[in-house]
Tab-separated table of C-alpha atoms and ligand atoms in Angstrom:
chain	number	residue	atom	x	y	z
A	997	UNK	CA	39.005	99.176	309.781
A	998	UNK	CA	36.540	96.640	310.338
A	999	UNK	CA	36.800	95.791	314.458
A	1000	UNK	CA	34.770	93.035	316.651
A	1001	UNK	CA	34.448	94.708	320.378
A	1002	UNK	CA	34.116	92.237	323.146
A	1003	UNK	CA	32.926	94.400	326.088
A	1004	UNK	CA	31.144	96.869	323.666
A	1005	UNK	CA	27.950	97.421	326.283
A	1006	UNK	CA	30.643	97.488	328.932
A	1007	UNK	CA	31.878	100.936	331.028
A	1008	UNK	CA	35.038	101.296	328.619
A	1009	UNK	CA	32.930	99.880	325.410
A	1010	UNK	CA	30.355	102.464	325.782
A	1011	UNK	CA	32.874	104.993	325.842
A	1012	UNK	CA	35.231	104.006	323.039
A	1013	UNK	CA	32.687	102.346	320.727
A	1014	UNK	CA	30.988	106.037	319.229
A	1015	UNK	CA	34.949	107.555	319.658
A	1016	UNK	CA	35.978	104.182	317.029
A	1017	UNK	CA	32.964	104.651	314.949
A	1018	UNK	CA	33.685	108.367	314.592
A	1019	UNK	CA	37.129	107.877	313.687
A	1020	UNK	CA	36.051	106.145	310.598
A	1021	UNK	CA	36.011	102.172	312.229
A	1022	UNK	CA	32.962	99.855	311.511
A	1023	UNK	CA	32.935	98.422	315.088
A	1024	UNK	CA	30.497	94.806	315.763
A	1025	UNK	CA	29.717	94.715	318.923
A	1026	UNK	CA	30.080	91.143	320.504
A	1027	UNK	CA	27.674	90.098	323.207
A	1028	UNK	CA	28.939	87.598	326.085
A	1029	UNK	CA	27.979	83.704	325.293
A	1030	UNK	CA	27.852	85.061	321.473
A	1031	UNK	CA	29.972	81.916	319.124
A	1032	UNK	CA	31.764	84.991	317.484
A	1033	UNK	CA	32.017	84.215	313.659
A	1034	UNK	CA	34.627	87.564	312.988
A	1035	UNK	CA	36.799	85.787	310.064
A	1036	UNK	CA	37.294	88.935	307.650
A	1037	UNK	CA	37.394	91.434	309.895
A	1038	UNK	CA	40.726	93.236	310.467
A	1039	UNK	CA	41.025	93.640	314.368
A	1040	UNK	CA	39.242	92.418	317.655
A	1041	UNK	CA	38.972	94.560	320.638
A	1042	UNK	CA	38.741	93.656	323.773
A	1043	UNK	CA	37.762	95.305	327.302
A	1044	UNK	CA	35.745	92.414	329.034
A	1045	UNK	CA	36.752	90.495	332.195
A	1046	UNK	CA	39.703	88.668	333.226
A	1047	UNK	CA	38.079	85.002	332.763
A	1048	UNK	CA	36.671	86.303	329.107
A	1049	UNK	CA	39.545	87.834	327.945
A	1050	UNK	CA	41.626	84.797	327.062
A	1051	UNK	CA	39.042	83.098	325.711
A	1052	UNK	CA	38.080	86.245	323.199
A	1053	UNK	CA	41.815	86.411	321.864
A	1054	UNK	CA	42.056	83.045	321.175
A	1055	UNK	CA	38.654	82.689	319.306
A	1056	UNK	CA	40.092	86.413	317.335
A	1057	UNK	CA	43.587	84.509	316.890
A	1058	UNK	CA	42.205	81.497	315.609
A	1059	UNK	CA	39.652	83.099	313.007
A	1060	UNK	CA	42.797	85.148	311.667
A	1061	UNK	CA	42.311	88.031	313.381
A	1062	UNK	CA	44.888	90.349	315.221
A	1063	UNK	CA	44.010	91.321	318.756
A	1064	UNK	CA	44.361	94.875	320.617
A	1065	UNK	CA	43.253	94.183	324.569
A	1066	UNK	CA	43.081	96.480	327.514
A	1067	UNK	CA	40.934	93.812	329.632
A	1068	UNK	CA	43.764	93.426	332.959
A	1069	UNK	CA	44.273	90.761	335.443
A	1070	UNK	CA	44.855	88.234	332.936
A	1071	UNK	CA	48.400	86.726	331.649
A	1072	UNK	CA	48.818	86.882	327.559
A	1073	UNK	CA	52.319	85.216	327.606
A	1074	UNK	CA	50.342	81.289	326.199
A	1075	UNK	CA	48.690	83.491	323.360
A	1076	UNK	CA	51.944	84.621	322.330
A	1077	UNK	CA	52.793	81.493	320.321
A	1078	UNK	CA	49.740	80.978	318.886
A	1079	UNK	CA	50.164	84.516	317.490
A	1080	UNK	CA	52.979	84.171	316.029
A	1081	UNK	CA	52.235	80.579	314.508
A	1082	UNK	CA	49.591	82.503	312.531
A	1083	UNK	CA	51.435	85.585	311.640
A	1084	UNK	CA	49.260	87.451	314.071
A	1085	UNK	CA	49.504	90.427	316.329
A	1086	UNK	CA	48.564	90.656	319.553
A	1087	UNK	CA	49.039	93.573	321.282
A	1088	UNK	CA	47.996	94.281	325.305
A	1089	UNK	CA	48.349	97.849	327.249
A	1090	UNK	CA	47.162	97.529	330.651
A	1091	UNK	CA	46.626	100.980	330.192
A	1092	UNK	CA	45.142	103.258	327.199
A	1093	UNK	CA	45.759	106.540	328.648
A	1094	UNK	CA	48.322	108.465	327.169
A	1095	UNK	CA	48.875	110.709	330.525
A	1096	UNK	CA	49.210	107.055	332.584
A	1097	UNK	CA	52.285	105.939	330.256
A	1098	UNK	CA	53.540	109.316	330.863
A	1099	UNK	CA	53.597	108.741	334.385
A	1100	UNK	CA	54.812	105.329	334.465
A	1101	UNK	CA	57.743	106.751	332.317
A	1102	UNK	CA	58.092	109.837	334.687
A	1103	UNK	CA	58.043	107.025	337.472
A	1104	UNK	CA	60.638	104.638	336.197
A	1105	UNK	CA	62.841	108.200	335.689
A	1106	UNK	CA	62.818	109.114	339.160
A	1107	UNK	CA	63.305	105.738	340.811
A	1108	UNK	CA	66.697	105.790	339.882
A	1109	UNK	CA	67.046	109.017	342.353
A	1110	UNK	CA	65.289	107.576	345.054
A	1111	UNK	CA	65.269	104.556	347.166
A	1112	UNK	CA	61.908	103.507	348.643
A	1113	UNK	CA	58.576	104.166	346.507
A	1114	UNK	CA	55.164	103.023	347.090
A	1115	UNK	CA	52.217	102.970	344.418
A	1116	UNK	CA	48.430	103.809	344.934
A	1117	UNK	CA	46.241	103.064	342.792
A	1118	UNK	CA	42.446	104.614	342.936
A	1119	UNK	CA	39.656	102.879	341.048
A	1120	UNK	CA	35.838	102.120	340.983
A	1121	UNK	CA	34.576	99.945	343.283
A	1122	UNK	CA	33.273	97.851	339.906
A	1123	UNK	CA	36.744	97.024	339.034
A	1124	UNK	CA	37.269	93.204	339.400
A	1125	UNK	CA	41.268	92.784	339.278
A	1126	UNK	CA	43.696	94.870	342.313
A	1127	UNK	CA	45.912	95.484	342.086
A	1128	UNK	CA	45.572	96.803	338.686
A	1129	UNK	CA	47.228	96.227	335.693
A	1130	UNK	CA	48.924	99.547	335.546
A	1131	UNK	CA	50.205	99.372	339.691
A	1132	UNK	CA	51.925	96.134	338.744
A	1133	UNK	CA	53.239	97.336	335.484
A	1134	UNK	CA	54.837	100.563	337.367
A	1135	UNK	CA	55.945	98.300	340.206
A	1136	UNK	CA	57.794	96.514	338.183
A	1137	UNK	CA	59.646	99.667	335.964
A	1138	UNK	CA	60.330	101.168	339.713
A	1139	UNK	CA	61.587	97.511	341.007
A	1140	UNK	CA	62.925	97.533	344.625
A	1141	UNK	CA	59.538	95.518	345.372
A	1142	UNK	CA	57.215	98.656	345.569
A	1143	UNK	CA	54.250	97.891	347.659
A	1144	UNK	CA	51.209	98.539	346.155
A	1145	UNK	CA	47.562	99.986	347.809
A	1146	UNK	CA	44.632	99.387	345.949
A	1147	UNK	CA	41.527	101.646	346.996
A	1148	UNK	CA	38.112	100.557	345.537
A	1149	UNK	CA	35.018	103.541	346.409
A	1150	UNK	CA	32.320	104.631	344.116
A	1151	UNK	CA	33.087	108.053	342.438
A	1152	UNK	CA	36.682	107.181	341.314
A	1153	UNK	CA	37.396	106.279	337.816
A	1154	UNK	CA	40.931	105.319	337.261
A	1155	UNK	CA	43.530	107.214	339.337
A	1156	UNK	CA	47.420	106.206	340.445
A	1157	UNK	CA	49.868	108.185	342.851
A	1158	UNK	CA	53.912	107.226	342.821
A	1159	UNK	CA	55.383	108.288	345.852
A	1160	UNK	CA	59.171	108.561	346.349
A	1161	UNK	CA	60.675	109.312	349.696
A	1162	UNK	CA	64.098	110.071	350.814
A	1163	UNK	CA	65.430	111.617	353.673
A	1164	UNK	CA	63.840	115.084	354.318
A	1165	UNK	CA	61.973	114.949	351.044
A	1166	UNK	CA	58.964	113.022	349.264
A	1167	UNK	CA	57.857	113.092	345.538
A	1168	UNK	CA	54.691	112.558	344.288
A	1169	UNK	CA	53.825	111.668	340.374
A	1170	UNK	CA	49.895	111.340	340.283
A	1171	UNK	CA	47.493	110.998	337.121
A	1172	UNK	CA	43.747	110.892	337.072
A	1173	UNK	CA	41.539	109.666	334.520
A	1174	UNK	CA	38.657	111.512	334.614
A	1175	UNK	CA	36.711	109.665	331.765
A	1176	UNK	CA	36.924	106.667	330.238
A	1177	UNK	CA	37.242	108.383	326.570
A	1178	UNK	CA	40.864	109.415	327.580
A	1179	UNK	CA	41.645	105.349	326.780
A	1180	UNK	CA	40.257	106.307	323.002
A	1181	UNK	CA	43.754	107.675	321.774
A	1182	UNK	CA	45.877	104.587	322.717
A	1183	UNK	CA	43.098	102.274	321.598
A	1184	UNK	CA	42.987	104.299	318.077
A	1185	UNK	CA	47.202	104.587	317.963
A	1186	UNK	CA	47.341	100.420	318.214
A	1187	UNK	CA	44.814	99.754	315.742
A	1188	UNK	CA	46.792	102.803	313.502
A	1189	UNK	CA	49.779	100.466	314.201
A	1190	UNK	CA	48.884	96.934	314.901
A	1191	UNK	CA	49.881	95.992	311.087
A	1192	UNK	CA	53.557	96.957	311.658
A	1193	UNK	CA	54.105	95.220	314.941
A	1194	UNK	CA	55.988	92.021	314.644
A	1195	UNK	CA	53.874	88.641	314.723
A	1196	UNK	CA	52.987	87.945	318.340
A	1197	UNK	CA	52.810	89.626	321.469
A	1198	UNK	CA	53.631	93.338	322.564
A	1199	UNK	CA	52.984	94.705	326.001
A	1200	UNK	CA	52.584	98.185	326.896
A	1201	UNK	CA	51.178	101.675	324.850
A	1202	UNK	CA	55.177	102.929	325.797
A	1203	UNK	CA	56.073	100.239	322.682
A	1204	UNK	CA	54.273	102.280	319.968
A	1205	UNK	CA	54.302	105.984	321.413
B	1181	NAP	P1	32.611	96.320	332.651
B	1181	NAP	O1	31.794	97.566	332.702
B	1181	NAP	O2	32.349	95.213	333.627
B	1181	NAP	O3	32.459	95.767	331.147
B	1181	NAP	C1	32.834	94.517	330.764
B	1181	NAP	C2	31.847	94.116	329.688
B	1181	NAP	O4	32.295	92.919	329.069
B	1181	NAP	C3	30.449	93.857	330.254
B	1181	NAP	O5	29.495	94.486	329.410
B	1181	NAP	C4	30.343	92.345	330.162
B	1181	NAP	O6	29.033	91.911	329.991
B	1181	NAP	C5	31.153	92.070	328.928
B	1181	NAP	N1	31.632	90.697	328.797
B	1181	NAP	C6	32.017	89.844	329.788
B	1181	NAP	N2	32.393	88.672	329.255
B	1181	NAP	C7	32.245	88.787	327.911
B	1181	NAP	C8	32.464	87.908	326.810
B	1181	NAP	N3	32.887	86.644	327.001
B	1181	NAP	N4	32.240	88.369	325.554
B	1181	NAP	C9	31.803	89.604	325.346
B	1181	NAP	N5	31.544	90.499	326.348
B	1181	NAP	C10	31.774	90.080	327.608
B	1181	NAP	O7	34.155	96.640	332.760
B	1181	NAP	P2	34.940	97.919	332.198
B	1181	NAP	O8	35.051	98.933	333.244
B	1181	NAP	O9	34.373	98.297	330.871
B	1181	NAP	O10	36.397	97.292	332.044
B	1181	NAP	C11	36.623	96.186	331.191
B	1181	NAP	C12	38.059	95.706	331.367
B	1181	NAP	O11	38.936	96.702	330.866
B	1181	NAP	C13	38.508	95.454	332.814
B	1181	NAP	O12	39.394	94.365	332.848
B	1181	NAP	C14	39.247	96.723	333.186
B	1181	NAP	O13	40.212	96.506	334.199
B	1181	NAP	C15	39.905	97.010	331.856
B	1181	NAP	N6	40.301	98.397	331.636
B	1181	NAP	C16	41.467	98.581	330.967
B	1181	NAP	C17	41.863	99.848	330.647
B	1181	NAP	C18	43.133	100.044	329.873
B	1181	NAP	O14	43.483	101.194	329.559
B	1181	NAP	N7	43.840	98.981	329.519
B	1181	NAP	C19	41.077	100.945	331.007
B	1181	NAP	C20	39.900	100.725	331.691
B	1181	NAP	C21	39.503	99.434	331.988
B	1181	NAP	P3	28.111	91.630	331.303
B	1181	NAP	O15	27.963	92.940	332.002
B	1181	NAP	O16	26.853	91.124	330.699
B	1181	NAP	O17	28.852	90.625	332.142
């Protein structure tokens, strides 16, 4: 496929952009304050910042092009009829990671066993948004208003503990993303599928595992 990357010389970009490319993709990188001209192409991609993000999809959307966004801290739901108007696809995962759906999954499982969970979720102190996308996300499959600790330190990637507790017992569900290439797969899977997703927009890597 033919893909624009906003974010390319970003953290994430720099990882996924040789993964795409090797994969067979023809990936543009597009630089911040560029006037993107991408009509043609056949997907944008976008890991910027929460204030570019919206901007980004809507400039994809309104060229014709279908979106696939991991950029968090931002709120899709206005984009969604614009997508659809146009026939569009626009699809956002506030998390790549294969292992992180897992454990939200694993997560939403176990919170019908227990009553009182909290969430804590571990990133780089770069990291604009907290709490992140994916805390809120399993806070929400968990319900029972988890509360949510964000820690921010250099040396951490992307990391998120679940912790259950009863009486006389505690559970823990914890993944770590070690690199930033382990968001490649998911990234890869909703370009692989963006073309038979219905018009508009789609939340969450669960939807097309
Ligand atoms: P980052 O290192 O700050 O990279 C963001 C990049 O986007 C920077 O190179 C920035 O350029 C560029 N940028 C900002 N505005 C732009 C615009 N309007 N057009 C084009 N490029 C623009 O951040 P990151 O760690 O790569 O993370 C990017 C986003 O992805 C964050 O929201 C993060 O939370 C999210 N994320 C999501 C997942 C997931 O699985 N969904 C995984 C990891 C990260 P400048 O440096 O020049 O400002």
């Amino acid at each position: 496929m033919k893909i624009a990357f906003f974010g390319a010389a970003g953290k994430v970009g720099l990882a996924l952009v040789p993964v795409l490319e090797r994969a067979g993709h023809e990936v543009r990188g597009i630089e911040i304050g560029e006037e993107p001209d991408i009509s043609g192409l056949d997907a944008a991609v976008d890991f910027t910042t929460p204030d570019a993000a919206p901007a980004n999809a809507r400039a994809a959307l309104d060229q014709g092009v279908s979106c696939v966004i991991g950029t968090t801290g931002w709120d899709p739901q206005p984009l969604d009829a614009v997508a659809r108007e146009r026939g569009l696809r626009l699809f956002v995962a506030p998390n790549f990671s294969v292992g992180a759906v897992l454990m939200m999954r694993f997560a939403e499982q176990a919170a019908q066993y227990f009553p009182r969970a909290e969430v804590i979720e571990l990133h780089n102190e770069a990291k604009k948004d907290a709490p992140s996308g994916t805390a809120r996300a399993t806070a929400d499959l968990i319900g029972g208003d988890a509360v949510i600790h964000s820690v921010r330190l250099p040396g951490l990637v992307a990391h998120q503990e679940v912790i259950f507790g009863s009486e006389g017992q505690l559970l823990t569900i914890r993944h770590d993303t070690t690199a930033r290439e382990s968001f490649a797969d998911g990234v890869l899977l909703a370009l692989e599928r963006l073309d038979s997703l219905p018009p508009g927009l789609t939340v969450g890597l669960d939807r097309i595992l």
